[in-house]
CSV table of C-alpha atoms in Angstrom, one decimal:
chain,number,residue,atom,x,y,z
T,218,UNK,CA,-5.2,11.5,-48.1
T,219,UNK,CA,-3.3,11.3,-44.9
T,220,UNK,CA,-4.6,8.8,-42.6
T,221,UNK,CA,-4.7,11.3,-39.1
T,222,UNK,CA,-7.4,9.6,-37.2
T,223,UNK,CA,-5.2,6.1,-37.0
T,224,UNK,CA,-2.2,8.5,-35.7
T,225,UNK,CA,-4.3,10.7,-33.3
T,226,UNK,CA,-6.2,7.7,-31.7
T,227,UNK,CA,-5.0,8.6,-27.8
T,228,UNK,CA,-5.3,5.2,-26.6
T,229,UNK,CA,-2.2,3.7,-28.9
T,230,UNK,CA,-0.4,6.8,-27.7
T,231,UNK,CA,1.2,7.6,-24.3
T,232,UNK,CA,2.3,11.6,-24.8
T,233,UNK,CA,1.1,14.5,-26.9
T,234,UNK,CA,4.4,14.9,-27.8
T,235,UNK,CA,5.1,11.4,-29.4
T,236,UNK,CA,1.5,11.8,-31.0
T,237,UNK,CA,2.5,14.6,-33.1
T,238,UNK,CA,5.7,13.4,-34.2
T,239,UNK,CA,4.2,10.0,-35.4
T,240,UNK,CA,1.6,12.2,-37.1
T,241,UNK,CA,4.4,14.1,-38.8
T,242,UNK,CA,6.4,11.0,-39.9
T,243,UNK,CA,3.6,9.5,-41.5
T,244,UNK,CA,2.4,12.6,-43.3
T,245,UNK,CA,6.1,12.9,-44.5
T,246,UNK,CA,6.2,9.2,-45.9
T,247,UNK,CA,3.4,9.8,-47.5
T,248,UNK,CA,4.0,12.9,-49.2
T,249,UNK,CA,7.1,11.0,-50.7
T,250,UNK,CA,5.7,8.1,-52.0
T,251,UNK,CA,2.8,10.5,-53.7
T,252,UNK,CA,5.2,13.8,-54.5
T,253,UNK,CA,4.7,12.9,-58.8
T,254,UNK,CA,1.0,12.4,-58.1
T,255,UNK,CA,-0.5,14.7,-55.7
T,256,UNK,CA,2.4,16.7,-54.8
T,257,UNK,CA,0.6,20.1,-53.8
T,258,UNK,CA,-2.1,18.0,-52.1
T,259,UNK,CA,0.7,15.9,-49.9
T,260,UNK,CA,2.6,19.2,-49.2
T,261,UNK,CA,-0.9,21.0,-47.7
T,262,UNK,CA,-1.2,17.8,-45.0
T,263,UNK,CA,2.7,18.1,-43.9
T,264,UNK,CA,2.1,21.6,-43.2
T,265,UNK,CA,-1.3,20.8,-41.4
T,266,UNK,CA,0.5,18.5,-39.6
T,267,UNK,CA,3.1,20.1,-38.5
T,268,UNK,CA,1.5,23.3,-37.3
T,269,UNK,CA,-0.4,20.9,-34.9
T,270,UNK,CA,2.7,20.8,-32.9
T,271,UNK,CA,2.8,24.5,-32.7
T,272,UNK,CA,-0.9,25.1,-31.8
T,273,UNK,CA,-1.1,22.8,-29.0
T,274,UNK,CA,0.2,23.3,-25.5
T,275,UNK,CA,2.9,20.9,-24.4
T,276,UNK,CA,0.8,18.7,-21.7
T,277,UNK,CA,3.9,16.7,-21.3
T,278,UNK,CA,7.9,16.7,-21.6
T,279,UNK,CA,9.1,16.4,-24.8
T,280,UNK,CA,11.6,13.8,-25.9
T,281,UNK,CA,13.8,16.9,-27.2
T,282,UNK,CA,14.4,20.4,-25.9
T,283,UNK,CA,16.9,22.7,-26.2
T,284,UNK,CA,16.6,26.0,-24.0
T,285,UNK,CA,18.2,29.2,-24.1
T,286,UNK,CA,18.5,32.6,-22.7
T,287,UNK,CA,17.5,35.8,-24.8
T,288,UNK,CA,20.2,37.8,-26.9
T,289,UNK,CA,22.4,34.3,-26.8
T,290,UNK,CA,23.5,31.9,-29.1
T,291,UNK,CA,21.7,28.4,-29.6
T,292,UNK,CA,23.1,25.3,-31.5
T,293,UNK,CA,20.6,22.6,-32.9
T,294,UNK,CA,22.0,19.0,-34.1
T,295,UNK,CA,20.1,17.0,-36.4
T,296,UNK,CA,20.3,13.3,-35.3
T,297,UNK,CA,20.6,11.7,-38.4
T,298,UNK,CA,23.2,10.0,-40.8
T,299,UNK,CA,22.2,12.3,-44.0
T,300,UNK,CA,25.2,14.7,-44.5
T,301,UNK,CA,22.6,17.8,-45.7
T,302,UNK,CA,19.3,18.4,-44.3
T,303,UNK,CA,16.9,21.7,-44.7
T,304,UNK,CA,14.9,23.1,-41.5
T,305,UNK,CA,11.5,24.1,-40.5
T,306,UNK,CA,10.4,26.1,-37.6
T,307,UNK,CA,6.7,24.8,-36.7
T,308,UNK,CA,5.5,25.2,-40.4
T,309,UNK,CA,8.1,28.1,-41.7
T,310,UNK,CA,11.3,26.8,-44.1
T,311,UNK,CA,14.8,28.1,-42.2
T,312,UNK,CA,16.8,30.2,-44.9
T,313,UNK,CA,20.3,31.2,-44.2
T,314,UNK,CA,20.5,34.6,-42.3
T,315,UNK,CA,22.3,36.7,-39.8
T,316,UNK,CA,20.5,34.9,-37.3
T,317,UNK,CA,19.9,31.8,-38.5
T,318,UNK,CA,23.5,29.9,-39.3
T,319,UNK,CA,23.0,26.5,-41.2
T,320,UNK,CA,26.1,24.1,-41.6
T,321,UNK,CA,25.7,20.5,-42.5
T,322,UNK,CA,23.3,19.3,-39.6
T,323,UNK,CA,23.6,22.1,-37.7
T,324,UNK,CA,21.6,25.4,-37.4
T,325,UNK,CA,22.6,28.3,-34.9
T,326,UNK,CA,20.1,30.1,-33.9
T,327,UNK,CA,22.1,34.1,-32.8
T,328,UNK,CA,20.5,36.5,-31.1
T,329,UNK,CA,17.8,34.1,-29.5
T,330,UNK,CA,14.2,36.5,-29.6
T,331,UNK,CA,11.0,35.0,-28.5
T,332,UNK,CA,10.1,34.7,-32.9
T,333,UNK,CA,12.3,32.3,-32.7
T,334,UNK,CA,11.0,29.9,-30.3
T,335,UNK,CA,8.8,26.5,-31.2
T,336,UNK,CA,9.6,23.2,-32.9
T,337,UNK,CA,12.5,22.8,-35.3
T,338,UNK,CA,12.0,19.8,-37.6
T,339,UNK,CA,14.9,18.7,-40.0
T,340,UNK,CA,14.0,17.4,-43.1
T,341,UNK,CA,16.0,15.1,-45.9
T,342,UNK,CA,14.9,13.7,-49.3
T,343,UNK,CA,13.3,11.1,-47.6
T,344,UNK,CA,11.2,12.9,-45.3
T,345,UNK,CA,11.3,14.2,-41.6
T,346,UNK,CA,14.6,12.8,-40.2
T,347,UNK,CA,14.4,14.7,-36.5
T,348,UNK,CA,12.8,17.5,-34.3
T,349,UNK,CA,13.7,19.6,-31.3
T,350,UNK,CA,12.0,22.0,-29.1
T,351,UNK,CA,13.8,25.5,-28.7
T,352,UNK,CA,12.7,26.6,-25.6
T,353,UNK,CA,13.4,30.0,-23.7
T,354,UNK,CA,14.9,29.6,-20.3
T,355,UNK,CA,13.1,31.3,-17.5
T,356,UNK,CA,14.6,30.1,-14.7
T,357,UNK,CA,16.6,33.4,-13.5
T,358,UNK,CA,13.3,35.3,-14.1
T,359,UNK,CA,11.0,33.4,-11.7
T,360,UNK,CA,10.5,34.0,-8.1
T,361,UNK,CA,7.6,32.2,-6.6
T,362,UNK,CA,7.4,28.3,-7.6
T,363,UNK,CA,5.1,27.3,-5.3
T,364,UNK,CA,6.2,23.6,-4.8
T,365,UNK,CA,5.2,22.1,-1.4
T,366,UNK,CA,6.1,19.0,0.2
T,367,UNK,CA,5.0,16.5,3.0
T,368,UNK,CA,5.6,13.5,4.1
T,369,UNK,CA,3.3,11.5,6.4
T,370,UNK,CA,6.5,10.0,8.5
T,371,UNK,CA,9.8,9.6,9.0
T,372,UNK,CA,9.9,5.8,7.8
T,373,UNK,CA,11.5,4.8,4.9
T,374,UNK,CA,8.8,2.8,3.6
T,375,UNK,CA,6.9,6.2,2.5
T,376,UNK,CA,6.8,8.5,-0.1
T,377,UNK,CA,7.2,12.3,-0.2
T,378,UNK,CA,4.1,14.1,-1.9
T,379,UNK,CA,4.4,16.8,-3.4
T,380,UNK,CA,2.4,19.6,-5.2
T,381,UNK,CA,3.3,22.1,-8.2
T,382,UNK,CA,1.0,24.0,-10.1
T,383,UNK,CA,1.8,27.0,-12.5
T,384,UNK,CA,-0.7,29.3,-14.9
T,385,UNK,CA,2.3,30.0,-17.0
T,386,UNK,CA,3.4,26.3,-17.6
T,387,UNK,CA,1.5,23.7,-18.9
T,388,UNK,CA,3.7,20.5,-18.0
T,389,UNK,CA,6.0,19.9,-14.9
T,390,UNK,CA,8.3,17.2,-13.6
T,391,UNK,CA,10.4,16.5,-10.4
T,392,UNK,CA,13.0,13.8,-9.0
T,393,UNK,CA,14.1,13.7,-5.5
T,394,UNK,CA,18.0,13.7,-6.3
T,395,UNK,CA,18.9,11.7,-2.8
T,396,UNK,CA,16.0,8.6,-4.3
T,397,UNK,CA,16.6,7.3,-7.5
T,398,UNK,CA,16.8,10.2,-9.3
T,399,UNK,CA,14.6,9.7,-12.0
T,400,UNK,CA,11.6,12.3,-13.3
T,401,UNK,CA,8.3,11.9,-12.2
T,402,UNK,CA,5.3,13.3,-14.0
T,403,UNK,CA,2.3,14.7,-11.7
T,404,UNK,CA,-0.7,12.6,-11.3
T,405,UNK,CA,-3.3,14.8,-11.0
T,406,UNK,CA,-3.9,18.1,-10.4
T,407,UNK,CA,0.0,18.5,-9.9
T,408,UNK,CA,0.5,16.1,-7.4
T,409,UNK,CA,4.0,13.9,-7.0
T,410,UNK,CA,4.5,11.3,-5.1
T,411,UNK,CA,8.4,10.9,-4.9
T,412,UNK,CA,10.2,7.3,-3.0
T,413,UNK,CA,12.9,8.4,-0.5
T,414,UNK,CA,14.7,6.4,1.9
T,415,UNK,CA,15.2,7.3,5.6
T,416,UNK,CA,16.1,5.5,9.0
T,417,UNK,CA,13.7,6.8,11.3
T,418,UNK,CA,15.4,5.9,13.9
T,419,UNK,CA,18.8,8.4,12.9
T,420,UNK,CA,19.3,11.8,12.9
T,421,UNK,CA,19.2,13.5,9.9
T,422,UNK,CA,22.6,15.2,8.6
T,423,UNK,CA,21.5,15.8,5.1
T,424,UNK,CA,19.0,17.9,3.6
T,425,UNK,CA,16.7,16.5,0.8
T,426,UNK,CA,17.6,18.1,-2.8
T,427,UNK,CA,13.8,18.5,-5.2
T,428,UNK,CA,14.9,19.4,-8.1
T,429,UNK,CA,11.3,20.4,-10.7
T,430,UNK,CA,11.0,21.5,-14.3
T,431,UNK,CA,8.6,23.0,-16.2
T,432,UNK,CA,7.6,23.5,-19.9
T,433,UNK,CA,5.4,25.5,-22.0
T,434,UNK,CA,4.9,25.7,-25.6
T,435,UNK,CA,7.3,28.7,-25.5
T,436,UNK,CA,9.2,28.8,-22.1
T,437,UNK,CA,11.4,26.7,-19.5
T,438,UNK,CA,11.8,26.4,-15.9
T,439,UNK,CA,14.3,24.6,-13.5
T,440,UNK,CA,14.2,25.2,-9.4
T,441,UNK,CA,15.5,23.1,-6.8
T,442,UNK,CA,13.9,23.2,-3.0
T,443,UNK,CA,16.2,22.1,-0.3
T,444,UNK,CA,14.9,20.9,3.0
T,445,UNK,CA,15.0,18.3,5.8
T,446,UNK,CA,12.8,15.3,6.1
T,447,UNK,CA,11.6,16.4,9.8
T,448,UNK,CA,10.6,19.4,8.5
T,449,UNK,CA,8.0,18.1,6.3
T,450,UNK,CA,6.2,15.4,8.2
T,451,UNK,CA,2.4,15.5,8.7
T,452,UNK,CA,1.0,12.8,9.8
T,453,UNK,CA,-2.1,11.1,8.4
T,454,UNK,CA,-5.9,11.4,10.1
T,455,UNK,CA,-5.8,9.4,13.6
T,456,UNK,CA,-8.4,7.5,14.1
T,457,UNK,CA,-11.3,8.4,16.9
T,458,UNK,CA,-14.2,6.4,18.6
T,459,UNK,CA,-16.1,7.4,21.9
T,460,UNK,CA,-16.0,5.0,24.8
T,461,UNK,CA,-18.4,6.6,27.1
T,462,UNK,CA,-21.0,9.1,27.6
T,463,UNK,CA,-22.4,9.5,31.4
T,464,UNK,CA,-24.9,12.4,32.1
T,465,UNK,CA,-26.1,12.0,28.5
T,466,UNK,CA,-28.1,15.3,27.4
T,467,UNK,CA,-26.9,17.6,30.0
T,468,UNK,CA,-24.4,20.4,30.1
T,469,UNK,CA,-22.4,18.2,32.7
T,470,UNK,CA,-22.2,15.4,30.1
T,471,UNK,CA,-18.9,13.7,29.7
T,472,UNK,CA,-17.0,12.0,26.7
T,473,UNK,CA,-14.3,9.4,26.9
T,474,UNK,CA,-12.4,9.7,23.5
T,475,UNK,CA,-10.1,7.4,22.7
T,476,UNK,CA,-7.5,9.1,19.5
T,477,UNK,CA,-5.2,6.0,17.7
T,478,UNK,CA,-2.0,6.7,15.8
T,479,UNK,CA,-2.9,6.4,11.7
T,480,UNK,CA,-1.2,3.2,10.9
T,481,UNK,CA,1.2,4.7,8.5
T,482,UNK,CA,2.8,6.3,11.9
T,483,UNK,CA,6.4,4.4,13.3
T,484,UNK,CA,6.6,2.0,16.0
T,485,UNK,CA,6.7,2.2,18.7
T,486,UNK,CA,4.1,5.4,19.6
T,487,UNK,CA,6.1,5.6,23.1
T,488,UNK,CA,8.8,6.4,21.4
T,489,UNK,CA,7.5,8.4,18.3
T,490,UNK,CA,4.3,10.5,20.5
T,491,UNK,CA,1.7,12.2,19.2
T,492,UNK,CA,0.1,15.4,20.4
T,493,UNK,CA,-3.5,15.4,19.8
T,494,UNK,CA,-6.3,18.1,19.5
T,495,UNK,CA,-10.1,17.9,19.8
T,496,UNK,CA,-12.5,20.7,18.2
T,497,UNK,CA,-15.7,20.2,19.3
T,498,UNK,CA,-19.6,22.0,19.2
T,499,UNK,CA,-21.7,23.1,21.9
T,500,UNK,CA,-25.5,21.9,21.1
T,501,UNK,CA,-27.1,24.7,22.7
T,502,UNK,CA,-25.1,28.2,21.3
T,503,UNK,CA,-23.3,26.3,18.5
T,504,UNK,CA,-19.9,27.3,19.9
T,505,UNK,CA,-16.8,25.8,18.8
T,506,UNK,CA,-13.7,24.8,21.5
T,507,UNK,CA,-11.2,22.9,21.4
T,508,UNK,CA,-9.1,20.9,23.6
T,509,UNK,CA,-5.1,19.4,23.5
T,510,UNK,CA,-3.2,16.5,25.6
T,511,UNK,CA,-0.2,14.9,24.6
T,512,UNK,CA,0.9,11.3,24.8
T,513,UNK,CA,-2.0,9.2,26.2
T,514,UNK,CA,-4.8,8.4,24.1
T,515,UNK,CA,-7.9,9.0,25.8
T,516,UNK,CA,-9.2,11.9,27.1
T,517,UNK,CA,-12.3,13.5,29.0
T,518,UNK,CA,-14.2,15.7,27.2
T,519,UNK,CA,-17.3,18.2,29.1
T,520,UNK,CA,-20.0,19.6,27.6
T,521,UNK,CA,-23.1,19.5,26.1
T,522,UNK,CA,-21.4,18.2,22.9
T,523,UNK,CA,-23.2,17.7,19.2
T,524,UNK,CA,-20.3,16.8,17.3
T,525,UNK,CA,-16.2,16.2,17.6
T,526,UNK,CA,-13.1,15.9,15.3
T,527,UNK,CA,-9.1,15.4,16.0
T,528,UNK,CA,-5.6,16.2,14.7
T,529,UNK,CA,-2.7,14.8,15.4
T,530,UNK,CA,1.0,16.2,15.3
T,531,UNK,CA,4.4,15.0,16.2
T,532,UNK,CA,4.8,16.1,19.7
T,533,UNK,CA,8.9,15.9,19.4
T,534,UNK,CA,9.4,17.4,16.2
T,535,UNK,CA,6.3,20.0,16.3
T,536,UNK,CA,5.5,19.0,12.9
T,537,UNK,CA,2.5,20.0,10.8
T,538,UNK,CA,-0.8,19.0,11.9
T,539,UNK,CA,-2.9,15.9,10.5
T,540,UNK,CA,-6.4,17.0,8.7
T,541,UNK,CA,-8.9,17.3,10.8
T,542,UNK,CA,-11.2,13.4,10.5
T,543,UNK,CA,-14.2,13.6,9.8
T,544,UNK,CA,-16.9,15.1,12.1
T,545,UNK,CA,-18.3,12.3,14.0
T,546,UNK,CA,-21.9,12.9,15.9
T,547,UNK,CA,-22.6,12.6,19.3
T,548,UNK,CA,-26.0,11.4,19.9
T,549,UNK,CA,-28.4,13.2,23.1
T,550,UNK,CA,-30.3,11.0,25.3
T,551,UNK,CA,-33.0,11.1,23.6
T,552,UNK,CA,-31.5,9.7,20.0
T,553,UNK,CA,-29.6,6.8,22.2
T,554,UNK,CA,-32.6,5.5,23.9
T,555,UNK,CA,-34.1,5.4,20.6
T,556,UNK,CA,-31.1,3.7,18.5
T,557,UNK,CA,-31.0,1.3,22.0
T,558,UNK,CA,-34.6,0.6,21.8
T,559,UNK,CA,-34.1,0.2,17.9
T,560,UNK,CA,-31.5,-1.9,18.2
T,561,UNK,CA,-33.4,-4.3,20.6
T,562,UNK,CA,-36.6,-4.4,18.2
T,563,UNK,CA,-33.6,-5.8,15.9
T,564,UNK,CA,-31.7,-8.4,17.8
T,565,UNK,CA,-35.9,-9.6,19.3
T,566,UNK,CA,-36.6,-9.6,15.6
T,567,UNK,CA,-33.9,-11.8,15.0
T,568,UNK,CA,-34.3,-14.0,17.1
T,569,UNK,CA,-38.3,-15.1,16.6
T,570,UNK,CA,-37.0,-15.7,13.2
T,571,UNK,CA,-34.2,-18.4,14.6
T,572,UNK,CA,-36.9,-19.8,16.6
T,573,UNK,CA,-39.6,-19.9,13.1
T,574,UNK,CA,-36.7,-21.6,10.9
T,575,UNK,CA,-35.6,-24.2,13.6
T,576,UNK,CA,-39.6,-25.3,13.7
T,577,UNK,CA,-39.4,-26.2,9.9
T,578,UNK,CA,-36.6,-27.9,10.4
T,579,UNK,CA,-37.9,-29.8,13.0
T,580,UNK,CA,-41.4,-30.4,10.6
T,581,UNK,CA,-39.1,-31.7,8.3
T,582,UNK,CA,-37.0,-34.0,10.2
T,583,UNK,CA,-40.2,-35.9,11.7
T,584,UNK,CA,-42.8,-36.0,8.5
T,585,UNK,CA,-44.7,-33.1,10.6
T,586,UNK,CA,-46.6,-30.6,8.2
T,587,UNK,CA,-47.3,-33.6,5.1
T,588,UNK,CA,-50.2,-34.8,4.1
T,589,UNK,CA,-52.4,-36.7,6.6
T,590,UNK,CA,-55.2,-39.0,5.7
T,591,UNK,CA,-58.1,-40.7,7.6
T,592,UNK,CA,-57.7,-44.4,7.3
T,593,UNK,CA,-61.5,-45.0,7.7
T,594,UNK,CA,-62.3,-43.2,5.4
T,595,UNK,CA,-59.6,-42.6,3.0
T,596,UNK,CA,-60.0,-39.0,3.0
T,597,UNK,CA,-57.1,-37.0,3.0
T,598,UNK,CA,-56.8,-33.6,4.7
């Protein structure tokens, strides 16, 4: 019987798509070396076979589309050196008809309906020669595509990421047309992460061309989004710490915050500044305030405060704002004296210990702590 398991195994093949069509090669070879034998048998597996192509979802690009728009003519080419082939569509054999034209290794599909959609396999004595994917091109129909980019600077040395996600498509692809031009698959949950190349340091004159895709078993997509690099940026999380706190665990208490460019952000910060905001929680009503300041990077903050995070945004450009950091808690009076009471139990702690190993070191060193005997006696003790 045909071997499917050793064809299936996902971890000797990269795409769903390639999958199948091994499958389907193999199930075709060996329906011709068994056609006297078991010829019914053989002919039950192709057809298994090949409607797995049409029950599953294309996850990724396939190697071979064709698309077209309803009510128009589509041309299919056989890529093979055999002058007469028969077709399939999924698992149904392509007769001639007024809407399906076969010439040598041709077939014209007229009159495209959504019946005629799927995978078209072409087939010689020896087996399964070629396939193509006969798409239906949905491109004029769609109006939202939902594809959002951001960049975390203006460097060159960065990549653009962006996001696409569709219910109606099941597989999607973009290139940035002023990179390298070539397709990039999402990683997960339809994320992108697309190389560009930009002096920070220039203006921009041109706008950045996205150009995305997007399959289905059935249908196909094309979009482009057109924007400029400035117009994108969002900088990643700054990073916080608190200097000081004086009138700990009153309401006239006062932090010193000091907010530090990520280190994916351009040098130098004087000449690329950041605009910075703090959001922050008042311990006793559990109100939230916030609090911005532009260019320097400390800043006073009053209040009874339990806990603070930042943002950061370009200041020239007025560019999206960073995620917020994490919250980080201040401590009351109270939990300080404890963690610096704590924290002296620890370093006292550590240092009896230093002072217990340097003693056996010493004992060591001078014979101290062996065996001693009385030699009157000759007892040992």
């Amino acid at each position: 019987m045909c071997v499917i398991k050793a064809s299936t195994d996902p971890a000797k093949e990269h795409t769903t798509h390639r999958r199948q069509t091994h499958l389907i090669f193999f199930c075709a070879e060996f329906e011709a070396r068994n056609r006297t034998k078991m010829g019914w048998l053989m002919r039950f597996i192709v057809l298994f076979c090949l409607s797995i192509t049409r029950m599953s979802a294309l996850n990724l690009f396939p190697d071979k589309f064709v698309i077209g728009e309803k009510h128009t003519s589509v041309t299919l080419i056989c890529e093979t050196n055999k002058d007469s082939v028969t077709w399939k569509r999924d698992t149904v054999d392509i007769v001639e008809s007024d809407f399906e034209k076969l010439s040598g290794r041709s077939l014209t599909v007229i009159d495209l309906q959504e019946d005629q959609l799927g995978n078209y396999t072409c087939w010689s004595d020896k087996g399964l020669e070629d396939y193509t994917y006969l798409l239906l091109d949905k491109s004029k129909e769609a109006t939202v595509f939902n594809i959002n980019c951001t960049a975390e600077t203006l460097s060159c040395n960065e990549r653009i990421k962006c996001t696409w996600t569709s219910d109606e498509f099941t597989a999607f692809r973009l290139r940035n047309t002023r990179g390298d031009g070539k397709w990039l698959s999402q990683h997960v949950d339809g994320v992108f992460f697309l190389p560009h190349s930009t002096n920070s340091y220039s203006e921009e004159s041109e706008r950045l061309l996205i150009t995305g895709e997007a399959v289905s078993s059935c249908c196909y997509m094309k979009t482009d989004y057109s924007f400029y690099l400035r117009d994108i940026v969002k900088p990643a999380n700054p990073d916080i710490s608190i200097c000081t706190v004086n009138n700990e665990g009153s309401d006239k208490q006062i932090i010193e915050l000091e907010v530090r460019p990520p280190s994916s952000w351009p040098q130098p910060h004087s000449f690329f500044p950041l605009k910075h905001q703090v959001e922050y929680q008042i311990r006793h009503n559990g109100e939230l305030k916030t609090k911005e300041w532009e260019e320097r990077s400390k800043i006073e903050v009053k209040g009874h405060i339990i806990k603070l995070r930042v943002r950061s945004r370009d200041m020239l450009l007025l560019s999206q704002w960073s995620e917020w950091t994490s919250w980080t808690n201040v401590p009351d009076g109270e939990t300080r004296i404890r963690n610096k009471e704590s924290g002296k139990d620890r370093k006292r702690q550590k240092e009896q210990q230093e002072i217990r190993n340097k003693k056996k070191k010493n004992h060591k060193k001078t014979g101290m702590g062996k065996k001693r005997g009385n030699f009157r006696t000759g007892h040992v003790f």
